[in-house]
């Protein structure tokens, strides 16, 4: 399955898993007329959630960050991106800003229970669904706003 197919399947899986809770899903990460691989609107690079996305390492690819649909939730903003490792494994990452740390912690547990890893840090929820919990933890550890203590094991 090509990257777009994998991403489309991931978006559908995310939509189904989260519809009953926060309905925080990627609007659209596949397609695109501009050659970027994304038909999602350009995301403001100054948003907290964009700046908090993991930084892909050597050999990694990251899709252009896309806004998450946060309508009907208490979320302030949200950004998602797909990451492909050098060995071809795909991971989906969401970073969502909430009104306070308590809500962020609750949403990490409730909304992302089926994902490989979800972490609350301050008002932000970080979630990664990828090939394994270990891979998700390693990817989230590359976020410029998370540290080893926050990530844990």
XYZ file of C-alpha atoms in Angstrom:
153
model
C 0.000 0.000 0.000
C 1.393 3.414 -0.892
C 1.904 6.231 1.626
C -1.371 7.918 0.720
C -3.254 4.654 1.127
C -1.628 4.002 4.484
C -2.364 7.552 5.589
C -5.973 7.392 4.410
C -6.454 4.130 6.302
C -4.858 5.713 9.369
C -7.130 8.750 9.170
C -10.189 6.481 8.900
C -9.016 4.404 11.867
C -8.386 7.551 13.894
C -11.793 8.944 12.979
C -13.550 5.781 14.062
C -11.625 5.409 17.301
C -12.031 9.001 18.404
C -15.505 9.917 17.121
C -17.173 8.825 20.339
C -14.820 10.791 22.574
C -13.317 14.085 21.414
C -13.768 13.867 17.656
C -10.204 15.134 17.269
C -9.193 13.829 13.853
C -6.992 14.904 11.006
C -9.009 16.939 8.480
C -7.034 15.738 5.507
C -3.453 14.627 5.248
C -3.486 12.985 1.819
C -3.884 14.334 -1.693
C -2.873 17.864 -2.533
C -2.568 20.004 -5.594
C 0.635 21.747 -4.583
C 2.861 18.673 -4.662
C 3.286 18.653 -0.895
C 1.319 15.443 -0.432
C -1.274 17.272 1.649
C -4.545 18.967 0.785
C -4.883 20.317 4.319
C -4.669 24.058 4.733
C -1.263 25.489 5.418
C -0.768 25.425 9.173
C 0.633 28.489 10.896
C 4.204 27.544 11.819
C 3.939 29.715 14.957
C 1.202 27.609 16.564
C 2.314 25.909 19.796
C 1.205 22.530 18.495
C 3.203 22.878 15.274
C 6.347 23.919 17.149
C 5.893 20.967 19.530
C 5.777 18.297 16.796
C 8.672 15.835 16.862
C 11.662 16.722 14.707
C 12.314 13.980 12.157
C 15.858 12.633 12.259
C 18.156 11.602 9.416
C 16.348 9.457 6.894
C 12.916 10.252 8.321
C 10.168 11.945 6.325
C 7.406 14.085 7.824
C 4.288 15.146 5.959
C 3.387 18.791 6.073
C 1.672 19.426 9.422
C -2.115 19.578 9.120
C -4.740 21.153 11.336
C -6.830 18.742 13.386
C -10.609 19.068 13.448
C -11.276 20.198 16.996
C -14.891 21.308 16.598
C -17.080 20.087 19.426
C -14.143 19.737 21.807
C -12.564 22.016 24.382
C -9.304 22.012 22.422
C -7.570 25.302 21.722
C -5.670 24.025 18.675
C -4.334 20.790 17.267
C -1.838 19.666 14.665
C -1.086 16.256 13.175
C 1.603 14.854 10.921
C 2.612 11.506 9.491
C 6.176 10.302 9.941
C 7.884 7.593 7.893
C 11.026 6.018 9.335
C 14.052 5.084 7.232
C 12.825 1.447 7.226
C 9.417 2.498 5.855
C 7.370 2.221 9.066
C 4.648 4.858 9.329
C 3.516 6.716 12.468
C 0.810 9.314 13.038
C 1.405 12.047 15.633
C -1.124 14.455 17.134
C -0.305 17.411 19.365
C -3.353 19.091 20.902
C -3.478 22.164 23.145
C -6.174 22.214 25.850
C -7.372 24.967 28.227
C -5.438 23.492 31.165
C -3.125 20.664 32.215
C -5.918 18.666 33.853
C -7.887 18.472 30.618
C -4.712 17.581 28.677
C -3.981 14.677 31.043
C -7.581 13.440 30.887
C -7.645 13.592 27.079
C -4.330 11.743 26.813
C -5.851 8.851 28.757
C -9.365 8.893 27.308
C -9.023 10.028 23.698
C -5.804 8.239 22.846
C -6.248 5.021 24.839
C -5.860 2.857 21.725
C -2.745 4.641 20.445
C 0.765 3.315 21.100
C 1.735 6.281 23.293
C -0.009 9.351 24.708
C 1.610 11.886 27.024
C 0.312 15.034 28.666
C 2.814 17.833 29.231
C 1.365 21.027 30.616
C -1.633 21.976 28.470
C -0.461 19.778 25.587
C -1.400 16.204 24.747
C 1.057 14.289 22.561
C -0.093 11.054 20.931
C 1.648 8.682 18.546
C 0.261 5.642 16.781
C 2.960 3.694 15.019
C 4.517 0.277 14.727
C 5.096 -0.131 18.487
C 5.108 1.616 21.864
C 8.916 1.720 21.778
C 8.945 3.366 18.338
C 6.230 5.839 19.393
C 8.174 6.752 22.530
C 11.371 7.299 20.530
C 9.576 9.513 18.010
C 7.840 11.619 20.670
C 11.196 12.038 22.431
C 12.343 14.156 19.467
C 9.778 16.868 20.278
C 11.568 20.081 21.208
C 9.277 20.581 24.223
C 9.517 17.124 25.815
C 12.344 15.844 27.972
C 13.364 12.345 29.137
C 11.587 12.761 32.464
C 8.309 13.621 30.734
C 8.629 10.798 28.208
C 9.479 8.095 30.744
C 9.505 4.554 29.423
